[in-house]
Short mmCIF file of C-alpha atoms in Angstrom, two decimals:
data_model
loop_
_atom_site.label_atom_id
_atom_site.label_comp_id
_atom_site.label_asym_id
_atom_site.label_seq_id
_atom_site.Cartn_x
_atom_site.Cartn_y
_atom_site.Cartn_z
CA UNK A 188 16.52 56.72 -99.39
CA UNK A 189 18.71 57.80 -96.68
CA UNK A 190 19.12 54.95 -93.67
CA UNK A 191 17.01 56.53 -90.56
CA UNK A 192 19.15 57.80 -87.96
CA UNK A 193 19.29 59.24 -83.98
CA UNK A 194 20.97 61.26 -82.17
CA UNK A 195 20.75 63.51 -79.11
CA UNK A 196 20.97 66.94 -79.90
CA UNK A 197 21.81 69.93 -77.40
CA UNK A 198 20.36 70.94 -74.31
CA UNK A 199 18.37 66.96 -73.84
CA UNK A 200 16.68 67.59 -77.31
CA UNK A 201 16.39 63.96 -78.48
CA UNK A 202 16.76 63.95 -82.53
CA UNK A 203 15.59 61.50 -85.16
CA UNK A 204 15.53 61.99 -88.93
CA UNK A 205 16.29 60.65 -92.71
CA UNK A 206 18.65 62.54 -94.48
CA UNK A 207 18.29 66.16 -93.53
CA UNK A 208 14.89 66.29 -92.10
CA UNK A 209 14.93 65.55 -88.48
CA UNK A 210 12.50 65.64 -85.36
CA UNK A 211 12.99 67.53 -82.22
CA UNK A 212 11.79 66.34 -78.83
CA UNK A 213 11.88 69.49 -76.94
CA UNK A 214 8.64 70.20 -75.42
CA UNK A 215 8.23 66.04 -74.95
CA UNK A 216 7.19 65.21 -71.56
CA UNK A 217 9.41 62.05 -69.99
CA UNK A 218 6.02 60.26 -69.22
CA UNK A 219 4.94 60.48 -72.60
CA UNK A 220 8.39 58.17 -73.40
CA UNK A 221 8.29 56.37 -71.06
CA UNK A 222 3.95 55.39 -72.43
CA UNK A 223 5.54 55.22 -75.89
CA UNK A 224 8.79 52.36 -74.90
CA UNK A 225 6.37 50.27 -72.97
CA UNK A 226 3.62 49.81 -75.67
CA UNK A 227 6.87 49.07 -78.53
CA UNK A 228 7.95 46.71 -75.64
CA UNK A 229 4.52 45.11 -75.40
CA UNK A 230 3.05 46.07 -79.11
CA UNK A 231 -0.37 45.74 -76.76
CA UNK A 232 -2.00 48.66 -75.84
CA UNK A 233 -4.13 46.47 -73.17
CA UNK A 234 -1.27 44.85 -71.59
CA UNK A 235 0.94 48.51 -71.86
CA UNK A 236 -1.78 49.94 -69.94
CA UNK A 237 -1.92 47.53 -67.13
CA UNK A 238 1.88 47.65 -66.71
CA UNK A 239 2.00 51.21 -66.10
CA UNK A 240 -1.45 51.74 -64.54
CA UNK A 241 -3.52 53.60 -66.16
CA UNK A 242 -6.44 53.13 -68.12
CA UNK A 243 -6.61 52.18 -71.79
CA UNK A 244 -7.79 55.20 -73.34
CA UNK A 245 -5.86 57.31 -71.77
CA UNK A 246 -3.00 55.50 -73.07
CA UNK A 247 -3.84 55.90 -76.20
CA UNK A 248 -4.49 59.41 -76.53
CA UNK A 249 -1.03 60.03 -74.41
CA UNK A 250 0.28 58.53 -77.91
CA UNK A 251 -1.92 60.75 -79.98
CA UNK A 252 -0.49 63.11 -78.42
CA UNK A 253 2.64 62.67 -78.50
CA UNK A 254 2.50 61.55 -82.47
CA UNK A 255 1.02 64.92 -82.63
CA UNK A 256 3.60 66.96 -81.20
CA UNK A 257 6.48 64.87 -83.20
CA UNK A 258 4.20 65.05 -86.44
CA UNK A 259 4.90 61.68 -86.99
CA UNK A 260 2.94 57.89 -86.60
CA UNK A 261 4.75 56.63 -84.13
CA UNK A 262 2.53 52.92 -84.63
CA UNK A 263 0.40 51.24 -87.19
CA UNK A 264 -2.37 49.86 -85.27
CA UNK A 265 -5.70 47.95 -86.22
CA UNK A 266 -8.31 46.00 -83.81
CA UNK A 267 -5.84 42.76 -84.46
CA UNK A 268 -2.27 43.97 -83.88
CA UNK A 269 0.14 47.17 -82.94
CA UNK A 270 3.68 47.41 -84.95
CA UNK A 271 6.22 50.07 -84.97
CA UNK A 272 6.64 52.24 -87.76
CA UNK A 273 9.83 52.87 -89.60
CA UNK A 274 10.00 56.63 -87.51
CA UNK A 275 8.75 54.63 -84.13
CA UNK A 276 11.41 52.04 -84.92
CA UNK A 277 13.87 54.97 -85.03
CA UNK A 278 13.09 56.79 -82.03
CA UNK A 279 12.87 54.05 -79.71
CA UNK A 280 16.66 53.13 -79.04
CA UNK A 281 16.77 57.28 -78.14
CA UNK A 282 13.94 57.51 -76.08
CA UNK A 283 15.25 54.18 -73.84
CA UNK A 284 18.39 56.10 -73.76
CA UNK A 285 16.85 59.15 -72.80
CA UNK A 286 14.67 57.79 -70.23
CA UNK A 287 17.97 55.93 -68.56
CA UNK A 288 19.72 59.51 -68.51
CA UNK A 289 17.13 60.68 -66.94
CA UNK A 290 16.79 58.21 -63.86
CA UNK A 291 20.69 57.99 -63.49
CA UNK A 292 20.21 62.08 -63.67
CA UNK A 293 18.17 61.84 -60.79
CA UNK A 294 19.36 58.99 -58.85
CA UNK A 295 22.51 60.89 -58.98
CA UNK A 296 21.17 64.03 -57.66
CA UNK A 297 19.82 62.26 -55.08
CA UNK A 298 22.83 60.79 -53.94
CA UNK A 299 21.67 57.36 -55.09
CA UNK A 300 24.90 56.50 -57.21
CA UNK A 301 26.84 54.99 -54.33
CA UNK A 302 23.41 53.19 -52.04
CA UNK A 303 23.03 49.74 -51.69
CA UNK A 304 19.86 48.16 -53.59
CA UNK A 305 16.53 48.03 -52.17
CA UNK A 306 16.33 44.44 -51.21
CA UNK A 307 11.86 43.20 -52.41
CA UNK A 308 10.90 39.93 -52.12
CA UNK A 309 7.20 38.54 -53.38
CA UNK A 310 5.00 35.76 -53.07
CA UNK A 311 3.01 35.29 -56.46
CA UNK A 312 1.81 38.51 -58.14
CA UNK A 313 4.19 41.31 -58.75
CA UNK A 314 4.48 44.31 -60.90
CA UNK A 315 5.19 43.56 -64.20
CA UNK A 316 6.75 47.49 -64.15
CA UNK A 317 8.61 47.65 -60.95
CA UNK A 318 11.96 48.19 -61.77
CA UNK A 319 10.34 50.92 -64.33
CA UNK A 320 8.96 52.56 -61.60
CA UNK A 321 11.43 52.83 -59.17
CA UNK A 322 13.99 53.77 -61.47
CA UNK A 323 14.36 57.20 -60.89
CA UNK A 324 14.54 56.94 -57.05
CA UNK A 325 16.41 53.89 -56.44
CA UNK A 326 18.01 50.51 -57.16
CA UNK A 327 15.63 47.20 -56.52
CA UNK A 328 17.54 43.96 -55.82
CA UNK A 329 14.65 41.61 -56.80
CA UNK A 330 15.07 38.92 -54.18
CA UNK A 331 14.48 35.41 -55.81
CA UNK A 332 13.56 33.28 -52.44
CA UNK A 333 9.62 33.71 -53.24
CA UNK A 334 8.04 32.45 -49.79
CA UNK A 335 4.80 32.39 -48.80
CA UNK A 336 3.15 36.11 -47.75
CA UNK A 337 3.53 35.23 -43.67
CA UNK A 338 7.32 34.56 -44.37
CA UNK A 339 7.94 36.78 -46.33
CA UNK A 340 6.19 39.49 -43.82
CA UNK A 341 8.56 38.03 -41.07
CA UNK A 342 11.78 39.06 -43.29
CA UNK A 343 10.98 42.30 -43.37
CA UNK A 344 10.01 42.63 -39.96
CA UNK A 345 14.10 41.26 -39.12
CA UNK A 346 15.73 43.46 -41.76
CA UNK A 347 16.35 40.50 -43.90
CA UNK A 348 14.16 42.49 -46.77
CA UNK A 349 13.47 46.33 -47.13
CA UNK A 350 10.09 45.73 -48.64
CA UNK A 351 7.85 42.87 -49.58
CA UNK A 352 4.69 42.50 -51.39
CA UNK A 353 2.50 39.85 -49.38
CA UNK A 354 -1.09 39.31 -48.32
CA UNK A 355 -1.23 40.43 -44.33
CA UNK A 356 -4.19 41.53 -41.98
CA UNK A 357 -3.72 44.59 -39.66
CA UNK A 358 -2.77 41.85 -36.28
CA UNK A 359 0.42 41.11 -38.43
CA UNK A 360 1.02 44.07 -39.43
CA UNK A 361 0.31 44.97 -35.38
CA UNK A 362 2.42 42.20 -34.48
CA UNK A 363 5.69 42.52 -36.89
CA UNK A 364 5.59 46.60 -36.67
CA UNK A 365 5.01 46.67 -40.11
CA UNK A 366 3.22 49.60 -42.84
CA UNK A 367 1.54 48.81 -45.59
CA UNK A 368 -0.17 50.38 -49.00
CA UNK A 369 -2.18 48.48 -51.70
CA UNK A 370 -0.79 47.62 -54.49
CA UNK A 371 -2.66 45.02 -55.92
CA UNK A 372 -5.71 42.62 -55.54
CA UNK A 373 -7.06 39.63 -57.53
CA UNK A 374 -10.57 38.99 -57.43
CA UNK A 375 -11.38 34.99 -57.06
CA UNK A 376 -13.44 32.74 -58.83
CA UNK A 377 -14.54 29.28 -58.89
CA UNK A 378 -14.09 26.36 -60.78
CA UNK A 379 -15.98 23.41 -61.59
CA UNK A 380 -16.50 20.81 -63.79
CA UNK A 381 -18.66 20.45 -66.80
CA UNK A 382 -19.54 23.41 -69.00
CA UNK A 383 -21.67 26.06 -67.31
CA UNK A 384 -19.88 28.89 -66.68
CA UNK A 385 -22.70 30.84 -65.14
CA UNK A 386 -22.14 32.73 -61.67
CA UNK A 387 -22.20 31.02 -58.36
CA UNK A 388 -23.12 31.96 -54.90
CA UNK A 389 -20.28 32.44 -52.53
CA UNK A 390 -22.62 29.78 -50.01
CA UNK A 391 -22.21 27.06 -52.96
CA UNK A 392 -18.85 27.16 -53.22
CA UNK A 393 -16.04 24.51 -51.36
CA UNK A 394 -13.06 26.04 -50.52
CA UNK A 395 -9.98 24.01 -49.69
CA UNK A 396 -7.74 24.53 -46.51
CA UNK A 397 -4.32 22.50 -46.50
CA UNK A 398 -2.82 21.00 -43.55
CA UNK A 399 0.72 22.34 -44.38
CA UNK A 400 0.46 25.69 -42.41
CA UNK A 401 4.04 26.31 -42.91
CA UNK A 402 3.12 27.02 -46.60
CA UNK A 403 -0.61 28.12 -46.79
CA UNK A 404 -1.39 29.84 -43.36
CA UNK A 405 -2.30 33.13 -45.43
CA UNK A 406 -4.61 31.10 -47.49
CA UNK A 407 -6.03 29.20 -44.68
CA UNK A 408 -6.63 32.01 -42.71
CA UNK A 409 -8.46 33.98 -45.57
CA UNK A 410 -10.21 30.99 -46.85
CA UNK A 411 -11.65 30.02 -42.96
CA UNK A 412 -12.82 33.56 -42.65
CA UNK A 413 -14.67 33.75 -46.50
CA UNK A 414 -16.49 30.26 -45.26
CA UNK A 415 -17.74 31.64 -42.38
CA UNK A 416 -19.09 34.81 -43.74
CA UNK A 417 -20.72 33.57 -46.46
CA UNK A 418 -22.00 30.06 -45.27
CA UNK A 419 -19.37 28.13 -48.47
CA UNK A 420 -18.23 24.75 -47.36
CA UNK A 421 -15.10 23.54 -45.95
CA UNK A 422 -12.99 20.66 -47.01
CA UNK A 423 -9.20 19.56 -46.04
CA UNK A 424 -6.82 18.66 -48.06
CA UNK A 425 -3.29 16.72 -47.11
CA UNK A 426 -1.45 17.10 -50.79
CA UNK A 427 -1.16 20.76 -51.43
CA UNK A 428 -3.68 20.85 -53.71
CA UNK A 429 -5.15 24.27 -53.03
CA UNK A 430 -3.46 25.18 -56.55
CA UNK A 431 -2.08 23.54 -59.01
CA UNK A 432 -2.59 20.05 -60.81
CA UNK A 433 -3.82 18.78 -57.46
CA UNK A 434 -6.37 21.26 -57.24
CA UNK A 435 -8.39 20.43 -60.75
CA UNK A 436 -8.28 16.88 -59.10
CA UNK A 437 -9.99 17.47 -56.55
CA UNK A 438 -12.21 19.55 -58.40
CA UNK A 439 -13.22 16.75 -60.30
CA UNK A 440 -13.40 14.58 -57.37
CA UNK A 441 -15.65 17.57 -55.67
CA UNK A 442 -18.11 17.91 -58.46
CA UNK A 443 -18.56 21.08 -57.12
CA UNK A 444 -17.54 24.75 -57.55
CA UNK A 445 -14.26 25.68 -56.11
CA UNK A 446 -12.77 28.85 -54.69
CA UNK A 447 -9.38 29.47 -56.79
CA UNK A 448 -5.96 30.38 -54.74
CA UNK A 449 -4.36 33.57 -55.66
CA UNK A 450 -1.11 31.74 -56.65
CA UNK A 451 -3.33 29.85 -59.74
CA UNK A 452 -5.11 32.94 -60.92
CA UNK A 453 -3.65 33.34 -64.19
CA UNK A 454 -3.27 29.51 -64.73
CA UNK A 455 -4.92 27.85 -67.71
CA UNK A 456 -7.89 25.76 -66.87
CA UNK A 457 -8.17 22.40 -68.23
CA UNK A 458 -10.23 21.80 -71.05
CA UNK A 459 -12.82 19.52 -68.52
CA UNK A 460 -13.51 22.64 -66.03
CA UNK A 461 -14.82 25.84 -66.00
CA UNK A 462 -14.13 29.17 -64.46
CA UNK A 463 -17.42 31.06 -62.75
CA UNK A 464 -17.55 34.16 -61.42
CA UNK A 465 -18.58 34.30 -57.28
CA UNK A 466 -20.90 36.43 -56.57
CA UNK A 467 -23.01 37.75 -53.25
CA UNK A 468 -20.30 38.44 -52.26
CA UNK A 469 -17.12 38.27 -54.29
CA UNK A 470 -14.58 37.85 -52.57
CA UNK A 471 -11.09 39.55 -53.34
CA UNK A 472 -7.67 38.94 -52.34
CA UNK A 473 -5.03 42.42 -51.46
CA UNK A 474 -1.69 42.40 -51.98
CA UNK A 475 0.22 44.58 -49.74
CA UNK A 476 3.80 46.44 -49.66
CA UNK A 477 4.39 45.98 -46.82
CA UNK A 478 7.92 47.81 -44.95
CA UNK A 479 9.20 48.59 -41.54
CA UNK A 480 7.22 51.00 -39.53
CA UNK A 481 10.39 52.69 -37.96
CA UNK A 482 12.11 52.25 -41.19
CA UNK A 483 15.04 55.39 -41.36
CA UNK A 484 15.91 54.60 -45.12
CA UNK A 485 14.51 57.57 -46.66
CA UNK A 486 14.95 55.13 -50.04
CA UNK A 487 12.52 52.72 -48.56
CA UNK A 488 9.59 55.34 -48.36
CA UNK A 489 10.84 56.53 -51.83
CA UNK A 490 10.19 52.97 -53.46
CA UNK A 491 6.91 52.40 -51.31
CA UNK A 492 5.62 56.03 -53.52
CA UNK A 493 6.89 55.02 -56.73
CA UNK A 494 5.40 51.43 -56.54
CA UNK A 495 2.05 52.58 -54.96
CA UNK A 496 1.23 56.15 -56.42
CA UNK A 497 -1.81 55.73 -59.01
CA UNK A 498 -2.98 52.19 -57.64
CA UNK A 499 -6.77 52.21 -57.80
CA UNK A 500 -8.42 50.63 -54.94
CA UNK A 501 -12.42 51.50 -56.17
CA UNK A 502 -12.36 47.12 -57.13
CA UNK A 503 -11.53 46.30 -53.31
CA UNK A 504 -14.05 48.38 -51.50
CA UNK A 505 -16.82 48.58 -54.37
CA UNK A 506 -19.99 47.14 -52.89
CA UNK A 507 -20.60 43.59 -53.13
CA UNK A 508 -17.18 43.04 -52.68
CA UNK A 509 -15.81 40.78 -49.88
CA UNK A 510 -12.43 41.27 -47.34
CA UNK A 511 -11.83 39.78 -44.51
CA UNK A 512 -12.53 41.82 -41.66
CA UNK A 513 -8.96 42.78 -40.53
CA UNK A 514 -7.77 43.37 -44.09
CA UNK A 515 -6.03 46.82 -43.90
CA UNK A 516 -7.34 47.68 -47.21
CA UNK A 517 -10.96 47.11 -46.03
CA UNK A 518 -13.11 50.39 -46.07
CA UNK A 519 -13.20 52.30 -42.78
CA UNK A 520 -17.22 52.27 -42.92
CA UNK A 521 -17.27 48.50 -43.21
#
């Protein structure tokens, strides 16, 4: 049999094919390639669809589709695993290239070839897709000094970053003449020790506050306003041990349920302990782009679409859900 080959044909056609039979791409939409490279790169429909943002099945029947306009099975999937096929295999080194034209395409037409790089910092969570996203419109310079979200609000607010992604309440945002959209949120939960995993009252949970403002006044601040609200109790810590090792310490120690910190939410919980959901309310945490409110960059506003369009903020202001009061992302009627 003929070795598989690809090649771009005329007028952006994108060709694949064994010996003389051959594919054409013509009528393929760019979204539907760019749906089809991220589940190859991920071979997980789950995790494909929560990179680009949209839900499962529509991801999957944007790849129906698409196998239906190439007439070929792009991936052999089951309930277990996803693989490429031998014609999947074959198109995707074209379709990255094609995708790549077509962001340096329009970077180029918008006078992007020669602009400095979007400077983004972060604190913990990020988008796994970010560079994917802002492809078309503009450079990112990932910034690699991850502070905490009050820090990194301040560097934006003195032009030492374009953009961050930070948790920030409308007074800084008031304060620092600072925008922001939603672009993600994690919603908490507690852990405690022993085996039930049932769900907990927000009043029966401790949550931790750390002396070390210059590192957890975010987390503080939140964490204050959630005890209050809900009647949860209070202890201080000295050791940073909001997150981390520390934290399942004084779990232990606590014998009681503890509110998680946003920076250990995808951490593995020890063998001893036990995540539980909060409930009545449950509280959540936003994370917010935040940019320059006179900001004259018209790249700046271009990233802040391409990094925010689709987000889905039904979680954050579905009832039963907690925010503090001056989180911008709170619902108007609240």
């Amino acid at each position: 049999m003929a070795a598989k080959s690809a090649r771009l044909g005329p007028i952006g056609s994108l060709l694949i094919g064994a010996g003389s039979h051959c594919i054409t791409l013509a009528r393929v939409e760019l979204r539907q390639l760019r749906y089809f490279v991220t589940v190859a790169d991920e071979l997980n429909f789950g995790r494909a669809a929560e990179r680009l943002r949209i839900a499962g099945p529509s991801l999957s029947q944007q790849i129906k589709a698409l196998e239906r306009d190439l007439k070929v099975q792009l991936f052999d999937r089951d309930r277990r695993s996803v693989e490429l096929t031998p014609a999947g295999s074959a198109l995707l080194p074209r379709a990255r290239a094609l995708i790549a034209q077509a962001d340096e395409l329009r970077r180029h037409a918008l006078g992007l070839s020669s602009s400095d790089p979007i400077r983004i910092g972060y604190v913990q969570w990020c988008p796994t897709d970010w560079a994917e996203r802002a492809a078309g419109v503009a450079q990112l310079r990932v910034d690699t000094w991850v502070m905490p979200s009050h820090a990194q609000a301040a560097r934006v607010a003195d032009g030492s970053l374009d953009l961050a992604i930070c948790w920030v309440e409308r007074k800084d945002l008031q304060a620092l003449s600072l925008d922001a959209r939603l672009v993600g949120a994690d919603r908490l939960y507690a852990v405690s020790a022993g085996r039930d995993g049932g769900p907990v009252a927000a009043r029966d949970v401790t949550v931790l506050l750390d002396s070390d403002e210059a590192s957890w006044s975010s987390w503080n601040r939140y964490a204050e306003q959630f005890a209050a609200a809900t009647g949860a109790r209070v202890e201080h810590v000295e050791d940073g041990g909001v997150t981390g090792s520390t934290f399942y310490d004084h779990v232990r120690r606590l014998r009681r349920p503890v509110l998680n910190n946003p920076k250990g939410q995808n951490d593995s919980t020890p063998a001893d302990l036990t995540r539980r959901a909060v409930q009545h309310p449950t509280p959540m945490w936003t994370w917010s782009l935040v940019w320059r409110r006179d900001e004259p960059n018209p790249l700046v506003h271009n990233v802040v679409d391409a990094l925010s369009v689709g987000v889905d903020d039904s979680p954050v202001i579905a009832p039963g859900m907690w925010l503090p009061a001056d989180d911008p992302h709170r619902a108007v009627s609240d």
